[in-house]
PDB file of C-alpha atoms in Angstrom:
ATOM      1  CA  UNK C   1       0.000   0.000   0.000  1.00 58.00           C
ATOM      2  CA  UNK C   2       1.300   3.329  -0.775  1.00 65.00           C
ATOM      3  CA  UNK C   3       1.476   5.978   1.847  1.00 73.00           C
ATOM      4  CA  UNK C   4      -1.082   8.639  -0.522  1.00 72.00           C
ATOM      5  CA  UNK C   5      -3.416   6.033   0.169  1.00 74.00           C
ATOM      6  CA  UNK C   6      -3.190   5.211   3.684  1.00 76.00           C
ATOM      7  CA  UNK C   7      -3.157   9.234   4.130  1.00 73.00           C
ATOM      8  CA  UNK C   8      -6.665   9.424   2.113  1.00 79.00           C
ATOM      9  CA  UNK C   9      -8.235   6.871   5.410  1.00 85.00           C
ATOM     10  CA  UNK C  10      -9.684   7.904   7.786  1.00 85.00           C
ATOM     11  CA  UNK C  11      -8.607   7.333  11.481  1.00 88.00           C
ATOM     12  CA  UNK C  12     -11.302   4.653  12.142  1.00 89.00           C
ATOM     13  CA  UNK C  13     -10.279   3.289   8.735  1.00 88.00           C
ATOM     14  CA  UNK C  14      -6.642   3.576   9.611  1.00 89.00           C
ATOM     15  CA  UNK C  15      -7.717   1.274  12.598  1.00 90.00           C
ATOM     16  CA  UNK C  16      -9.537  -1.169  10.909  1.00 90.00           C
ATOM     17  CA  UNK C  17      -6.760  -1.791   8.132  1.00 89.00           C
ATOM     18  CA  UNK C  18      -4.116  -1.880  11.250  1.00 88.00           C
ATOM     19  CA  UNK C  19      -6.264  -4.193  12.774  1.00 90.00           C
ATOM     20  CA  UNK C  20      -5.040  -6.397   9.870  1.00 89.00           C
ATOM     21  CA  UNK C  21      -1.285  -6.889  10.563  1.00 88.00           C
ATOM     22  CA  UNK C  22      -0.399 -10.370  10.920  1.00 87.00           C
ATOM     23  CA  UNK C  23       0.778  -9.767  14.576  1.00 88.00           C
ATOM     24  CA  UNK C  24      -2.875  -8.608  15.589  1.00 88.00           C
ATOM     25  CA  UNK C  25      -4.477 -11.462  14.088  1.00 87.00           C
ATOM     26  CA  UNK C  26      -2.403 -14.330  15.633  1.00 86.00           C
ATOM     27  CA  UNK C  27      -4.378 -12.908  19.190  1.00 85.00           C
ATOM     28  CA  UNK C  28      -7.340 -13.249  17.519  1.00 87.00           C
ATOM     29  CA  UNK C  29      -9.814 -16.423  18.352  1.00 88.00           C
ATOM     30  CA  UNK C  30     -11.845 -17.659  15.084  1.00 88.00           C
ATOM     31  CA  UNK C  31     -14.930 -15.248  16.483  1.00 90.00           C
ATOM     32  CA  UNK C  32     -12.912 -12.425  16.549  1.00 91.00           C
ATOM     33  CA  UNK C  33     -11.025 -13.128  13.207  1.00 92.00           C
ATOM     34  CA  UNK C  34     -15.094 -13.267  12.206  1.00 92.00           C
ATOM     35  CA  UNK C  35     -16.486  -9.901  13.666  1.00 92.00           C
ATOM     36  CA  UNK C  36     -13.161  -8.326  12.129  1.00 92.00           C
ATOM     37  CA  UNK C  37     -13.993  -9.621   8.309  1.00 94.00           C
ATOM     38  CA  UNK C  38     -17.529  -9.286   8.761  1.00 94.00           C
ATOM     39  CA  UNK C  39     -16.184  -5.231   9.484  1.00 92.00           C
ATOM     40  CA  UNK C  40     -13.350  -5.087   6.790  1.00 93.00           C
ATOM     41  CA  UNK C  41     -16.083  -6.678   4.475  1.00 93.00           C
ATOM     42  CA  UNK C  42     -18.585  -3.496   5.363  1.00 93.00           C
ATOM     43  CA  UNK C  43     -16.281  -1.055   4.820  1.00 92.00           C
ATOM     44  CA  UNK C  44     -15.310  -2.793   1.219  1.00 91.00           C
ATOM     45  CA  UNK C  45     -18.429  -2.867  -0.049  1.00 92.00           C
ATOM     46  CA  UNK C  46     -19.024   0.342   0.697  1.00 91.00           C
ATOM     47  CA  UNK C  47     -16.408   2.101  -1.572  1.00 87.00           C
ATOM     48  CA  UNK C  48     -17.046  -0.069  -4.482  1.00 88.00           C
ATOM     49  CA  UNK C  49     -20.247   0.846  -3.660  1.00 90.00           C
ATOM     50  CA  UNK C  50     -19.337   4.646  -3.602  1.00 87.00           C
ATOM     51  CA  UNK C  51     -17.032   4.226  -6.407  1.00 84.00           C
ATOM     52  CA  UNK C  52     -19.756   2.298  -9.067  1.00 83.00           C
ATOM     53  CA  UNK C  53     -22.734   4.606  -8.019  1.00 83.00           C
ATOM     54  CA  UNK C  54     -20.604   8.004  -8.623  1.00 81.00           C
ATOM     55  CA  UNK C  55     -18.692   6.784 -11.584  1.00 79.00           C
ATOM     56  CA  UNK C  56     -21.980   5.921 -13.014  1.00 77.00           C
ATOM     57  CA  UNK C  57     -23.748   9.202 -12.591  1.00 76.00           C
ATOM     58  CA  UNK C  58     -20.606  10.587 -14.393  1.00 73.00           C
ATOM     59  CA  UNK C  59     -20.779   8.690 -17.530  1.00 73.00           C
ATOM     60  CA  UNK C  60     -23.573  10.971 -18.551  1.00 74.00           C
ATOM     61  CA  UNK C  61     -21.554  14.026 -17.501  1.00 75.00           C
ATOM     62  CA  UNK C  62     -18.741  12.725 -19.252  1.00 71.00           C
ATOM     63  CA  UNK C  63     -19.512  11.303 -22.057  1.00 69.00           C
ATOM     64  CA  UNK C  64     -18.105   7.598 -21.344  1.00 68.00           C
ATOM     65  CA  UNK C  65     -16.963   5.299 -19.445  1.00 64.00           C
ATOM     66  CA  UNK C  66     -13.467   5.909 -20.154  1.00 65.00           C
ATOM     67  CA  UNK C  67     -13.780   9.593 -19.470  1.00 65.00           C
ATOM     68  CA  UNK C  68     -15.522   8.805 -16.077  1.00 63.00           C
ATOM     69  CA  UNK C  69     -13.053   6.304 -14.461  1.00 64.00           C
ATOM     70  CA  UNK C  70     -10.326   8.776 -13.186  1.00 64.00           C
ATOM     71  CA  UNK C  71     -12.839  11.036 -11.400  1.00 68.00           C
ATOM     72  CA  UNK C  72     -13.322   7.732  -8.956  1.00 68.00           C
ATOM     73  CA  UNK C  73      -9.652   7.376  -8.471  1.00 78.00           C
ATOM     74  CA  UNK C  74     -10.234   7.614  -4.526  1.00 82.00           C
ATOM     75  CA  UNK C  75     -12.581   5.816  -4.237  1.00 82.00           C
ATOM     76  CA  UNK C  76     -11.708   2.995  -6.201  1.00 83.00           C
ATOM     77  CA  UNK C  77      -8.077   3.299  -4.043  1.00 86.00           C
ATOM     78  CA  UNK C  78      -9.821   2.608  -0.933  1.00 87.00           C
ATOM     79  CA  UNK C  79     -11.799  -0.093  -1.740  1.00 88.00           C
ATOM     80  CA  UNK C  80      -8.601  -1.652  -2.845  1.00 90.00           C
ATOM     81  CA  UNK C  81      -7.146  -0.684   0.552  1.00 90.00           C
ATOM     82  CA  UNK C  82      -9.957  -3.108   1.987  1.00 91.00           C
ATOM     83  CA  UNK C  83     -10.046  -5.753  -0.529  1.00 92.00           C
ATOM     84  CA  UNK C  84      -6.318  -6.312   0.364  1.00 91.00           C
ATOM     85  CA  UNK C  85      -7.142  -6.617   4.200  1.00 92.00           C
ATOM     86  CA  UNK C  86     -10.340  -8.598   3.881  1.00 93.00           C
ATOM     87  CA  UNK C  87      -8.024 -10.955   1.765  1.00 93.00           C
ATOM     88  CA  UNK C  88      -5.039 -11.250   5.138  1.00 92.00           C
ATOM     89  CA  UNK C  89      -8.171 -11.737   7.711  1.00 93.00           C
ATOM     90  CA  UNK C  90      -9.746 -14.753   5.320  1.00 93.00           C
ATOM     91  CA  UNK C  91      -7.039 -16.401   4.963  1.00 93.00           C
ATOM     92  CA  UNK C  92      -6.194 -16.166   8.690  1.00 92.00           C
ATOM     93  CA  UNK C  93     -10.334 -17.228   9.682  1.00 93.00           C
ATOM     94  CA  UNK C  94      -9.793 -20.205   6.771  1.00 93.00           C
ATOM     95  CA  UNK C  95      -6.363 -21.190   9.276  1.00 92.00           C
ATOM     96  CA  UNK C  96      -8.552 -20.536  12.430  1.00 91.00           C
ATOM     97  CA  UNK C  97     -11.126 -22.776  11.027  1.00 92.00           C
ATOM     98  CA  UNK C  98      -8.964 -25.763   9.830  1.00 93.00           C
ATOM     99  CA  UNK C  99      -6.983 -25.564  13.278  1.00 91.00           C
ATOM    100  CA  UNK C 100     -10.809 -25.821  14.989  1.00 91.00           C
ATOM    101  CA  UNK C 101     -11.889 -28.239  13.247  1.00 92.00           C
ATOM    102  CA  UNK C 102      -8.974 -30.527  13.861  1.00 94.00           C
ATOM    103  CA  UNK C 103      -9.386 -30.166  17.549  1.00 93.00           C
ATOM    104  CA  UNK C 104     -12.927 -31.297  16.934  1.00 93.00           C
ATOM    105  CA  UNK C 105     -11.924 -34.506  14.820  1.00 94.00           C
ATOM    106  CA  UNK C 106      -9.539 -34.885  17.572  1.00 93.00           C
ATOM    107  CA  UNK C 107     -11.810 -34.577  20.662  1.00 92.00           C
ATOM    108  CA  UNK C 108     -14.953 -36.631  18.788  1.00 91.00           C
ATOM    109  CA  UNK C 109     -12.273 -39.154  18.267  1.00 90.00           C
ATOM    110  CA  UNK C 110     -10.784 -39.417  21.837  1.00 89.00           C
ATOM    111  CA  UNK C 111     -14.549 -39.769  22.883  1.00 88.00           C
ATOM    112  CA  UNK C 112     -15.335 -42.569  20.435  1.00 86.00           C
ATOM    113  CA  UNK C 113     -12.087 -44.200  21.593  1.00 84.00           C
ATOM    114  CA  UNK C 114     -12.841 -43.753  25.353  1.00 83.00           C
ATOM    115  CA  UNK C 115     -16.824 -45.418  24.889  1.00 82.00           C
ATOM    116  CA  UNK C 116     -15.431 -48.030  22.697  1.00 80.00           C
ATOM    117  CA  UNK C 117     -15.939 -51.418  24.392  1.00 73.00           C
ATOM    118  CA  UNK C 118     -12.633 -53.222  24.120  1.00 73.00           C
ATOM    119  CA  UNK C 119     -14.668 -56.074  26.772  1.00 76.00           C
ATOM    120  CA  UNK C 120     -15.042 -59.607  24.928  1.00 76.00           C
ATOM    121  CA  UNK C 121     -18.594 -59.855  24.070  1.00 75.00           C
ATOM    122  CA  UNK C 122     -20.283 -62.846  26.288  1.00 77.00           C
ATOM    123  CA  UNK C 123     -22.360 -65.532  25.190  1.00 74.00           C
ATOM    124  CA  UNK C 124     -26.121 -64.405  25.409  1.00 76.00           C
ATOM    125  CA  UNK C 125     -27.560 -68.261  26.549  1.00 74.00           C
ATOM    126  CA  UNK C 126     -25.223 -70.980  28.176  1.00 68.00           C
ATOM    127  CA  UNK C 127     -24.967 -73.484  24.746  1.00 65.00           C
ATOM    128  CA  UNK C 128     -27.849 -75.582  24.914  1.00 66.00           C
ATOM    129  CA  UNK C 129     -27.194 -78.903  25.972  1.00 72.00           C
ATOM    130  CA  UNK C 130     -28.276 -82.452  24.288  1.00 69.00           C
ATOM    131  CA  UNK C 131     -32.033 -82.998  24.949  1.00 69.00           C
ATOM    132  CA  UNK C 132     -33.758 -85.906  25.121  1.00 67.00           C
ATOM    133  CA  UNK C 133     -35.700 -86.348  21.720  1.00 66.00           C
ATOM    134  CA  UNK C 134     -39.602 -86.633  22.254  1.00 64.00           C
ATOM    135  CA  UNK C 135     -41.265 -89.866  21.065  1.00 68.00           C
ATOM    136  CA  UNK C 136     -43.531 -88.105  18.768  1.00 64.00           C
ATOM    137  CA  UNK C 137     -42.079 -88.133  15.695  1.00 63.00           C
ATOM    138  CA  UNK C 138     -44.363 -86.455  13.721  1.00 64.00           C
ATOM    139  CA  UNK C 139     -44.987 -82.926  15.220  1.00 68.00           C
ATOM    140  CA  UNK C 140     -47.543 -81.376  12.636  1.00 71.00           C
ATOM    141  CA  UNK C 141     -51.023 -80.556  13.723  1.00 74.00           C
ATOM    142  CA  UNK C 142     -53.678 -83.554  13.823  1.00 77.00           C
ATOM    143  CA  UNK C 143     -57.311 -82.602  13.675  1.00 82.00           C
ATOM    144  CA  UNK C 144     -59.935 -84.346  11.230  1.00 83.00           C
ATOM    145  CA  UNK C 145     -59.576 -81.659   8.721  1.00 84.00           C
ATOM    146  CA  UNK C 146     -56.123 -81.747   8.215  1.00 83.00           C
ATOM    147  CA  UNK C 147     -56.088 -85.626   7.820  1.00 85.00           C
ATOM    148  CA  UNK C 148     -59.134 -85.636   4.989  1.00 88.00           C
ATOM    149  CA  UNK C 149     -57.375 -82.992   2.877  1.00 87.00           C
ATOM    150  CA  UNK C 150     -54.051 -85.076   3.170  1.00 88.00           C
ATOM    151  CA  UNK C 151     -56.026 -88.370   2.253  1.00 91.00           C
ATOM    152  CA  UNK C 152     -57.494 -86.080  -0.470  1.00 93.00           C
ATOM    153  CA  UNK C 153     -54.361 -84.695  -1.450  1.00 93.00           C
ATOM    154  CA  UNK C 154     -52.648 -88.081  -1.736  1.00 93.00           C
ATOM    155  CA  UNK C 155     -55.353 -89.635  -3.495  1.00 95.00           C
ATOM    156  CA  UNK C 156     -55.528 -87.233  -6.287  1.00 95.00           C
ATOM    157  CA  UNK C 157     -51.745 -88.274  -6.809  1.00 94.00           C
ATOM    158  CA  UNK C 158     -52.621 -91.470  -6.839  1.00 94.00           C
ATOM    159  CA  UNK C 159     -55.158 -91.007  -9.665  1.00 94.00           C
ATOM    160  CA  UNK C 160     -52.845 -89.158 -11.577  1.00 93.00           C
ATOM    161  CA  UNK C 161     -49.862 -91.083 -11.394  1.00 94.00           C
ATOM    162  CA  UNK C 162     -52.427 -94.168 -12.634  1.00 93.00           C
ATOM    163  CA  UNK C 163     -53.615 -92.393 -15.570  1.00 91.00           C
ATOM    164  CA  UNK C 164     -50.206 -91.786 -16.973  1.00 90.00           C
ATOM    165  CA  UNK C 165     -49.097 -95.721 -15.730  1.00 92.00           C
ATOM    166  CA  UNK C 166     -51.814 -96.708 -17.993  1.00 88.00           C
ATOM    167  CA  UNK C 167     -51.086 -94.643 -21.348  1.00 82.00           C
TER     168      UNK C 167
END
């Protein structure tokens, strides 16, 4: 930055761009690195603001775009000014934010790690020991019903099986 420009700040501006040095934002916490672009950001926008709006009411006075574009010189400077410091404080929030969320993936991981159970799993049931096999061999239901469809059911087979015995 040149010193014409710095002299065109104000003091409050002068303080804001100051506020920029890399010394200041090592102290900084990732909120504060925050509040500080969200304040850089402001002021930006607010000369290229300036500097479009004016330089645009002078192309009609003008005659062109060309014509217009020194006029805004100051303007245009400052904004510069800003975009230069809103470029030191993102790079140092995208640092804060990468160091943060490290400690995060470190601290989720030390939790997982400390409510991991490292105990060998027991059995649920003692293993089941060799029963005596029931007498009934034939476990399926036994009502009338069942047994006349079966009879049916075998029967038919029967008739089939004699029809194609006797081709």
């Amino acid at each position: 930055m040149s010193t014409a420009i710095m002299n065109t700040l104000t003091e409050d501006e002068m303080m804001l761009v100051r506020e920029t040095e890399r010394e200041r934002l090592t102290g900084l916490d990732e909120d504060g690195l925050l509040d500080l672009h969200d304040r850089i950001r402001r002021a930006r926008n607010k000369y290229v603001k300036l500097y479009r709006r004016q330089s645009g009411l002078r192309v009609a006075e003008s005659g062109g775009r060309g014509k217009a574009n020194p006029k805004g010189t100051r303007d245009r400077q400052k904004a510069e000014v800003f975009e230069d410091a809103l470029a030191r404080v993102s790079r140092a929030v995208a640092l804060a934010a990468k160091a943060s969320a490290q400690q995060l993936k470190a601290e989720r991981l030390q939790l997982a790690k400390e409510s991991r159970n490292t105990t060998p799993p027991r059995p649920s049931r003692p293993p089941a020991k060799a029963r005596p096999s029931s007498q009934v061999a034939d476990r399926s239901p036994d009502s009338p019903g069942l047994r006349k469809r079966q009879a049916s059911s075998r029967a038919a087979g029967a008739r089939r099986q004699a029809g194609r015995d006797s081709r």
